[in-house]
Amino acid sequence: MIEDEAHDAALVEHALKEGGFDFSFKRVDTENAFKEELKHFQPSLILSDHGLPAFDGFSALSIAQEKAPDVPFIFVTGSLGEEMAIKALKTGATDFVLKHRLATLPPAVHRALRQAQFRVESRRAEEALHSSEERYRSLVELSPDALFVQADERIVFINSAAVRLLGAASPRDLIGKSIRNVIHPSSWKRFHQRIGQMRADAKPLPFLQLKLSRLDGTAVDVELAAAPLIFEGKTAAQIIAHDLTERIRTEGEIRRLNVDLERRVTERTAELENANKELEAFSYSVSHDLRAPLRHIEGFVEILLTTKAAELDPESSQHLHTIAEASQKMGRLIDDLLTFSRTARTEVNKTCFALDDLVRNAIRDLEHDVAGRRIEWSVAPLPKVEADLALLRQVILNLLSNAIKYTKPREVSCIEIGSLRDEAEDVIFVRDNGVGFDPRYAHKLFGVFQRLHRSSDFEGTGIGLANVRRIIARHGGRTWAEGELNQGATFYFSLPRTASLVTGNTVNSNR
């Protein structure tokens, strides 16, 4: 073994012993030492690391091919990229094994030794075929695949693997029979045409998939290849058939498992949808049923404040005002919950419209909320979009209201609405110079009842942004936000572009 790390060599030696090999083992780590050992030590196998400090595996492979061409050469390395692996195999390496997967080394060695033996036997057989057909027969008996020879449309030779594959007791059951007896009727025309073409071209027939017929009449799927041959002085064809039964069974099992997986996913999806529908119905019912007691609270508080105001001390009056305010806040929360619930059940009716008009109308609708404040609006040209107009209006109103609310401490509130575009989607953003938020908690912004500021500082129910996310998700889009404390915030949402939308210049969005 060519290896500069003694510990790695010891691990390799241990893996081979665990694999049942009885062997003598020598390690070298220089080019001169490797050449010297090849003079005195005739290895059955050469293992080599890929990179050594002063000697690399490809140089060792070149030397091995010159000094011991029949000895299998396997790379045992810590890493070998796809390009280097291809180079190794093309250069003549028998195989490669990664050091962190030494459990695969014994099988690789078995294959390499078998391949080496097969190459040696093949060469000897080729030399002997000139004088003895028996050498040929001995060689093909080593093949694990079915092999038979046809001449004059009859089977004249067959190996043991083919006897087993075709369900015969001995070669005598098949020798002399028509080749048509073992080719399944559904494959005969294709086989006959390809064999005829092979003879006409005098070139081997590459592997093709077809069926053979066993003696009991059952069919077996095989990969079959053929090559021209002179057998006992006659023009013949050597046919090799590889049994595909196990591979087809495995592929069928994989398909069955995939179908079962798809069925389970469908069932789980249906269960989840039903659970969501039940939850939405429950939320709607609870929210709706809470309205009556709230109306009672507000009504009776109003009666007390109107009819008993003169009899109430200041503290009691303040308590009643607090109850009224809390009741009103609860009412707003219920309204928002109902809106959130309806959003999930409302059918999305998409139309194509100009987003500019929707934004400007929303700004106009919010004018009463900004009375007495200095707000600088900046609205860039916005694209046409394909969406549900009513639902998207809700998104725009929520985002603009959010910007208005959190810029309240500023002497001049600056709110910008713009867009970005790429090949797949339009991205709309609302940017403000407000109080911002801690970016560590950005993931909480779009959750129900999630607030990053105290309710005493900024009123709200914590449902608006959750509603934005749900609406955009139903349109197949995304929502996210960027911000810093006291440095403003930017809220984004995207809408997929469709062929019906008017295309424009593409801008890469930085998100």
XYZ file of C-alpha atoms in Angstrom:
511
model
C 0.000 0.000 0.000
C 1.226 3.491 -0.899
C 0.377 5.564 2.192
C 2.278 8.136 4.259
C -0.011 7.811 7.311
C 0.724 4.634 9.284
C -2.590 4.890 11.170
C -4.570 5.005 7.913
C -2.662 1.969 6.646
C -3.471 0.117 9.859
C -7.175 0.905 9.414
C -7.080 -0.401 5.852
C -5.300 -3.588 6.973
C -7.923 -4.080 9.695
C -10.794 -3.565 7.204
C -9.348 -6.215 4.879
C -8.918 -8.701 7.709
C -12.496 -8.042 8.789
C -13.480 -8.733 5.196
C -12.005 -12.234 5.431
C -8.793 -11.717 3.475
C -5.640 -13.661 4.351
C -2.694 -11.647 3.087
C 0.720 -10.148 3.622
C 0.789 -6.357 3.643
C 3.547 -3.837 2.920
C 3.416 -0.059 3.148
C 5.600 2.417 1.211
C 5.446 6.197 1.059
C 8.011 7.186 -1.606
C 8.411 6.565 -5.313
C 11.774 4.798 -4.914
C 10.447 2.523 -2.184
C 7.476 1.620 -4.374
C 9.665 0.733 -7.357
C 11.999 -1.294 -5.165
C 9.170 -3.339 -3.671
C 7.783 -4.103 -7.134
C 11.107 -5.771 -7.950
C 10.997 -8.138 -4.991
C 7.384 -8.309 -3.915
C 4.769 -9.499 -6.448
C 1.483 -8.026 -5.187
C -1.976 -9.322 -5.991
C -3.368 -5.837 -5.394
C -2.056 -2.272 -5.055
C -3.804 0.246 -2.800
C -2.772 3.897 -2.999
C -3.602 7.184 -1.337
C -4.395 9.997 -3.775
C -1.960 12.638 -2.534
C 1.316 12.174 -0.645
C 3.798 14.908 0.277
C 6.340 13.948 -2.425
C 4.485 11.349 -4.447
C 0.950 11.205 -5.849
C -1.384 8.351 -6.668
C -1.509 8.999 -10.416
C 2.272 8.673 -10.639
C 2.027 5.411 -8.711
C -0.688 4.220 -11.117
C 1.524 4.975 -14.108
C 4.413 3.022 -12.570
C 2.118 0.116 -11.686
C 0.764 -0.067 -15.235
C 4.318 -0.307 -16.507
C 5.780 -2.686 -13.911
C 2.727 -4.794 -12.997
C 0.009 -4.258 -15.620
C -2.127 -7.177 -14.450
C -2.300 -6.055 -10.810
C -5.504 -4.204 -9.831
C -4.937 -0.662 -8.595
C -7.420 0.879 -6.133
C -7.336 4.443 -4.808
C -7.991 4.619 -1.047
C -8.254 8.301 -0.281
C -9.747 10.797 2.101
C -11.497 12.703 -0.685
C -11.787 12.395 -4.447
C -13.984 14.774 -6.406
C -16.156 13.646 -9.280
C -13.706 14.999 -11.866
C -10.722 13.282 -10.218
C -12.694 10.042 -9.808
C -13.497 10.022 -13.531
C -9.870 10.761 -14.341
C -8.723 7.922 -12.073
C -10.983 5.370 -13.749
C -10.146 6.616 -17.247
C -6.439 6.489 -16.446
C -6.722 2.823 -15.559
C -7.535 2.608 -11.851
C -9.700 -0.384 -11.029
C -11.766 1.404 -8.389
C -11.633 4.018 -5.618
C -12.735 3.864 -1.971
C -13.077 6.764 0.490
C -11.265 6.384 3.821
C -14.370 7.265 5.815
C -16.174 4.366 4.092
C -13.650 1.543 4.509
C -16.517 -0.916 4.926
C -16.795 -0.772 1.122
C -13.149 -1.760 0.653
C -13.499 -5.590 0.958
C -16.248 -5.754 -1.715
C -14.186 -3.456 -3.946
C -11.148 -5.714 -3.490
C -13.229 -8.787 -4.275
C -14.455 -7.132 -7.473
C -10.979 -5.988 -8.429
C -9.476 -9.422 -7.912
C -12.309 -11.023 -9.840
C -11.898 -8.512 -12.636
C -8.153 -9.074 -12.682
C -8.686 -12.800 -12.791
C -11.251 -12.362 -15.540
C -8.847 -10.223 -17.584
C -6.064 -12.767 -17.182
C -8.355 -15.631 -18.057
C -9.767 -13.707 -21.007
C -6.320 -13.072 -22.396
C -5.351 -16.692 -21.968
C -8.616 -17.795 -23.524
C -8.088 -15.521 -26.521
C -4.671 -17.066 -27.059
C -6.032 -20.584 -26.672
C -9.195 -20.158 -28.777
C -7.116 -20.553 -31.894
C -6.452 -24.163 -30.958
C -9.170 -25.217 -28.535
C -12.941 -24.542 -28.243
C -12.858 -26.113 -24.801
C -10.935 -23.171 -23.418
C -13.765 -20.923 -24.618
C -16.327 -23.135 -22.888
C -14.373 -22.962 -19.619
C -14.201 -19.198 -19.808
C -17.905 -18.528 -20.332
C -18.819 -20.880 -17.497
C -17.243 -18.315 -15.171
C -19.773 -15.684 -16.231
C -22.550 -14.958 -13.717
C -24.792 -13.910 -16.630
C -26.588 -16.240 -19.018
C -24.597 -16.883 -22.188
C -25.474 -19.004 -25.191
C -24.397 -19.315 -28.798
C -26.779 -19.560 -31.715
C -25.871 -20.830 -35.150
C -28.307 -21.623 -37.967
C -31.102 -20.286 -35.703
C -30.373 -22.992 -33.102
C -28.685 -23.031 -29.716
C -25.304 -24.764 -30.081
C -23.767 -23.822 -26.729
C -25.139 -22.609 -23.369
C -23.512 -21.944 -20.013
C -24.753 -22.946 -16.554
C -26.124 -19.494 -15.765
C -28.308 -19.635 -18.885
C -29.500 -23.142 -17.985
C -30.631 -21.838 -14.580
C -32.179 -18.685 -16.035
C -34.269 -20.624 -18.559
C -35.410 -23.177 -15.988
C -33.701 -26.213 -17.564
C -32.206 -29.175 -15.724
C -29.102 -29.433 -17.909
C -27.654 -28.008 -21.154
C -29.060 -31.048 -23.022
C -32.589 -29.653 -22.512
C -31.695 -26.648 -24.683
C -28.838 -27.572 -27.024
C -30.171 -28.030 -30.561
C -33.470 -26.220 -29.925
C -34.572 -23.253 -32.029
C -33.573 -19.887 -30.619
C -37.212 -18.896 -31.080
C -38.125 -21.266 -28.240
C -36.326 -19.085 -25.674
C -37.269 -15.644 -27.031
C -40.687 -14.520 -25.774
C -43.223 -13.997 -28.593
C -43.661 -10.329 -27.626
C -39.913 -9.754 -28.157
C -39.250 -12.036 -31.132
C -39.725 -9.490 -33.934
C -37.455 -6.949 -32.274
C -34.806 -9.568 -31.468
C -34.851 -11.037 -34.979
C -34.464 -7.611 -36.598
C -31.579 -6.585 -34.334
C -29.706 -9.870 -34.791
C -30.119 -9.540 -38.563
C -28.726 -6.004 -38.389
C -25.798 -7.223 -36.272
C -24.888 -9.828 -38.874
C -25.210 -7.324 -41.710
C -22.996 -4.773 -39.949
C -20.655 -7.373 -38.417
C -20.773 -5.307 -35.235
C -21.796 -6.201 -31.668
C -25.399 -5.582 -30.662
C -25.587 -3.253 -27.625
C -27.762 -4.135 -24.656
C -31.522 -3.950 -25.185
C -34.321 -4.886 -22.823
C -36.666 -7.703 -23.824
C -38.195 -10.927 -22.510
C -37.066 -14.548 -22.624
C -39.326 -17.586 -22.229
C -38.480 -20.226 -19.630
C -39.203 -23.867 -20.369
C -42.302 -23.690 -18.170
C -43.667 -20.843 -20.339
C -43.115 -18.001 -17.883
C -41.449 -14.823 -19.078
C -38.298 -13.253 -17.624
C -37.119 -9.695 -18.275
C -33.480 -9.425 -19.341
C -30.944 -7.056 -20.797
C -29.564 -8.825 -23.854
C -26.475 -8.143 -25.938
C -24.928 -10.117 -28.801
C -21.742 -10.225 -30.841
C -20.706 -12.022 -34.057
C -18.678 -15.199 -33.463
C -17.114 -18.072 -35.403
C -18.033 -21.200 -33.484
C -16.780 -24.574 -34.624
C -16.097 -23.108 -38.026
C -19.599 -21.631 -38.445
C -20.886 -18.083 -38.392
C -22.687 -17.664 -35.108
C -23.805 -15.127 -32.521
C -22.764 -15.060 -28.907
C -25.689 -13.828 -26.764
C -25.431 -12.561 -23.195
C -28.558 -12.047 -21.063
C -28.590 -10.292 -17.693
C -31.595 -11.099 -15.463
C -33.577 -7.938 -14.577
C -36.102 -9.622 -12.290
C -34.683 -8.207 -9.055
C -34.148 -4.738 -10.479
C -37.703 -4.564 -11.849
C -39.064 -5.846 -8.536
C -37.128 -3.141 -6.687
C -38.305 -0.427 -9.095
C -41.885 -1.616 -8.667
C -41.522 -1.490 -4.901
C -40.160 2.050 -5.133
C -43.103 3.087 -7.328
C -45.510 1.472 -4.874
C -43.893 3.288 -1.974
C -44.079 6.592 -3.866
C -47.778 6.067 -4.588
C -48.350 5.203 -0.934
C -46.407 8.290 0.131
C -48.446 10.522 -2.179
C -51.646 8.990 -0.795
C -50.506 9.647 2.774
C -49.556 13.222 1.935
C -52.985 13.746 0.360
C -54.701 12.304 3.435
C -52.624 14.387 5.843
C -53.255 17.511 3.757
C -56.985 16.882 3.828
C -56.859 16.343 7.597
C -54.949 19.583 8.052
C -57.382 21.502 5.848
C -60.329 20.137 7.834
C -58.625 21.049 11.108
C -57.972 24.577 9.835
C -61.579 24.934 8.703
C -62.805 23.771 12.103
C -60.442 26.185 13.845
C -61.576 29.079 11.638
C -65.213 28.220 12.262
C -64.527 28.088 15.996
C -62.747 31.481 15.921
C -65.590 33.025 13.967
C -68.200 31.588 16.326
C -66.353 32.687 19.474
C -65.673 36.171 18.098
C -69.276 36.564 16.990
C -70.682 35.376 20.336
C -68.467 37.821 22.246
C -70.112 40.800 20.567
C -73.338 40.576 22.603
C -71.779 40.792 26.098
C -69.500 43.595 24.903
C -72.491 45.563 23.663
C -74.103 45.046 27.072
C -70.986 46.289 28.872
C -70.669 49.363 26.664
C -74.408 50.105 26.901
C -74.675 49.893 30.670
C -71.454 51.878 31.166
C -72.921 54.558 28.907
C -76.151 54.537 30.958
C -74.210 54.937 34.214
C -72.100 57.758 32.805
C -75.169 59.517 31.451
C -77.675 59.064 34.275
C -75.512 58.776 37.358
C -72.627 61.096 36.481
C -73.555 63.569 39.238
C -73.582 60.852 41.880
C -70.217 59.334 40.899
C -66.985 60.401 42.561
C -64.025 61.087 40.211
C -62.399 57.712 40.880
C -65.566 55.749 40.050
C -66.086 57.828 36.914
C -62.527 57.092 35.832
C -63.096 53.378 36.422
C -66.137 53.452 34.178
C -64.190 55.261 31.443
C -61.473 52.594 31.734
C -64.086 49.842 31.373
C -65.530 51.585 28.306
C -62.114 51.958 26.671
C -61.235 48.302 27.382
C -64.582 47.223 25.947
C -63.977 49.266 22.794
C -60.492 47.775 22.458
C -61.984 44.300 22.850
C -64.502 45.161 20.150
C -61.717 46.184 17.755
C -59.906 42.955 18.545
C -63.026 40.920 17.773
C -63.502 42.807 14.498
C -59.898 42.053 13.543
C -60.331 38.392 14.478
C -63.445 38.166 12.343
C -61.599 39.785 9.440
C -58.717 37.361 9.913
C -61.123 34.416 9.982
C -62.982 35.588 6.863
C -59.692 36.044 5.005
C -59.042 32.299 5.139
C -62.508 31.458 3.823
C -62.979 34.184 1.227
C -62.590 32.989 -2.346
C -59.703 34.666 -4.179
C -61.031 36.308 -7.344
C -58.035 37.566 -9.287
C -58.205 40.399 -11.776
C -55.530 42.496 -13.452
C -55.370 46.092 -12.207
C -52.973 49.001 -11.672
C -51.466 49.020 -8.203
C -50.858 52.803 -8.409
C -54.604 53.514 -8.281
C -55.125 51.167 -5.349
C -52.327 52.792 -3.316
C -53.459 56.361 -3.994
C -57.055 55.514 -3.078
C -55.834 53.899 0.162
C -53.815 57.033 1.047
C -56.911 59.132 0.459
C -58.990 56.830 2.699
C -56.455 57.259 5.516
C -56.438 61.073 5.438
C -58.647 61.347 8.527
C -56.110 59.224 10.495
C -53.289 61.706 9.770
C -55.112 64.955 10.376
C -52.765 67.458 11.981
C -49.621 65.465 11.146
C -46.900 66.235 8.612
C -46.538 63.219 6.347
C -44.436 63.120 3.199
C -45.697 60.429 0.852
C -43.398 59.073 -1.870
C -45.125 56.754 -4.331
C -42.957 55.363 -7.135
C -44.486 53.976 -10.357
C -46.018 50.638 -9.446
C -46.719 47.645 -11.712
C -49.954 46.107 -12.817
C -50.689 43.020 -10.769
C -53.040 40.074 -10.938
C -54.716 39.663 -7.561
C -57.962 39.900 -5.619
C -58.642 43.641 -5.523
C -60.519 43.656 -2.196
C -57.983 41.464 -0.401
C -54.992 43.386 -1.743
C -56.633 46.661 -0.691
C -56.735 45.216 2.825
C -52.984 44.453 2.597
C -52.131 47.985 1.437
C -54.330 49.611 4.109
C -52.762 47.486 6.858
C -49.193 48.285 5.768
C -49.867 52.010 5.343
C -51.709 52.188 8.685
C -48.761 50.395 10.262
C -46.330 52.967 8.829
C -48.548 55.870 9.969
C -48.789 54.471 13.497
C -45.066 53.829 14.035
C -43.933 57.181 12.578
C -46.148 59.112 15.000
C -43.192 60.187 17.221
C -41.484 61.824 14.208
C -41.957 65.515 13.506
C -42.149 64.694 9.788
C -43.267 61.182 8.822
C -41.720 59.876 5.598
C -43.504 56.935 3.997
C -42.322 55.480 0.695
C -44.130 52.938 -1.497
C -42.141 51.300 -4.297
C -41.560 48.075 -6.172
C -38.858 45.738 -7.410
C -39.195 43.210 -10.198
C -37.550 40.019 -11.389
C -38.533 37.344 -13.882
C -40.771 35.476 -11.448
C -42.482 38.045 -9.255
C -43.201 41.672 -8.410
C -42.062 42.837 -4.974
C -43.897 45.742 -3.340
C -42.481 47.529 -0.294
C -43.603 50.160 2.232
C -40.711 51.980 3.909
C -40.952 54.439 6.816
C -38.702 56.497 9.111
C -40.479 55.382 12.269
C -39.333 53.704 15.450
C -38.324 50.478 13.639
C -37.846 47.177 15.472
C -35.181 44.853 16.792
C -34.192 42.703 13.748
C -33.640 39.704 16.049
C -37.416 39.429 16.380
C -38.361 40.076 12.759
C -39.721 36.522 12.481
C -42.450 37.379 15.009
C -43.875 40.347 13.137
C -46.384 38.431 11.010
C -47.709 36.177 13.787
C -51.134 36.536 15.356
C -51.058 38.725 18.515
C -47.308 39.272 18.072
C -46.249 42.807 19.014
C -42.718 44.173 19.386
C -43.822 47.406 21.096
C -45.861 48.087 24.220
C -49.584 48.602 23.649
C -49.404 51.683 25.873
C -47.020 53.260 23.337
C -48.713 52.125 20.137
C -52.294 50.915 20.022
C -53.194 47.829 18.018
C -54.406 44.242 18.236
C -51.458 42.392 16.694
C -53.542 40.890 13.873
C -52.997 43.300 10.966
C -49.658 41.898 9.778
C -50.849 38.323 10.304
C -53.695 39.146 7.957
C -51.217 40.557 5.421
C -49.208 37.339 5.463
C -52.306 35.146 5.079
C -53.642 37.144 2.123
C -50.304 37.213 0.306
C -49.750 33.498 0.967
C -53.133 32.766 -0.615
C -51.872 34.615 -3.692
C -48.730 32.454 -3.792
C -46.475 35.269 -2.597
C -44.082 35.942 0.289
C -43.872 38.493 3.127
C -40.878 39.711 5.103
C -39.551 42.826 6.837
C -36.291 44.649 7.510
C -35.606 47.230 10.183
C -33.479 48.613 13.005
C -34.469 50.235 16.274
C -35.148 53.975 15.771
C -34.074 53.737 12.124
C -37.356 52.896 10.435
C -38.634 49.721 8.847
C -39.438 48.284 5.426
C -42.199 45.745 4.841
C -42.166 43.660 1.672
C -44.624 41.397 -0.080
C -44.361 39.642 -3.413
C -46.895 38.590 -6.043
C -46.115 35.994 -8.728
C -46.051 37.354 -12.253
C -48.208 35.735 -14.926
C -48.194 35.811 -18.722
C -51.155 38.179 -18.724
C -49.225 40.937 -16.951
C -47.543 43.700 -18.903
C -43.772 43.172 -18.757
C -41.279 45.904 -18.058
C -37.627 46.390 -17.201
C -36.307 43.795 -14.805
C -34.746 44.984 -11.552
C -32.891 42.608 -9.227
C -34.309 42.890 -5.753
C -31.844 42.752 -2.854
C -33.587 40.576 -0.298
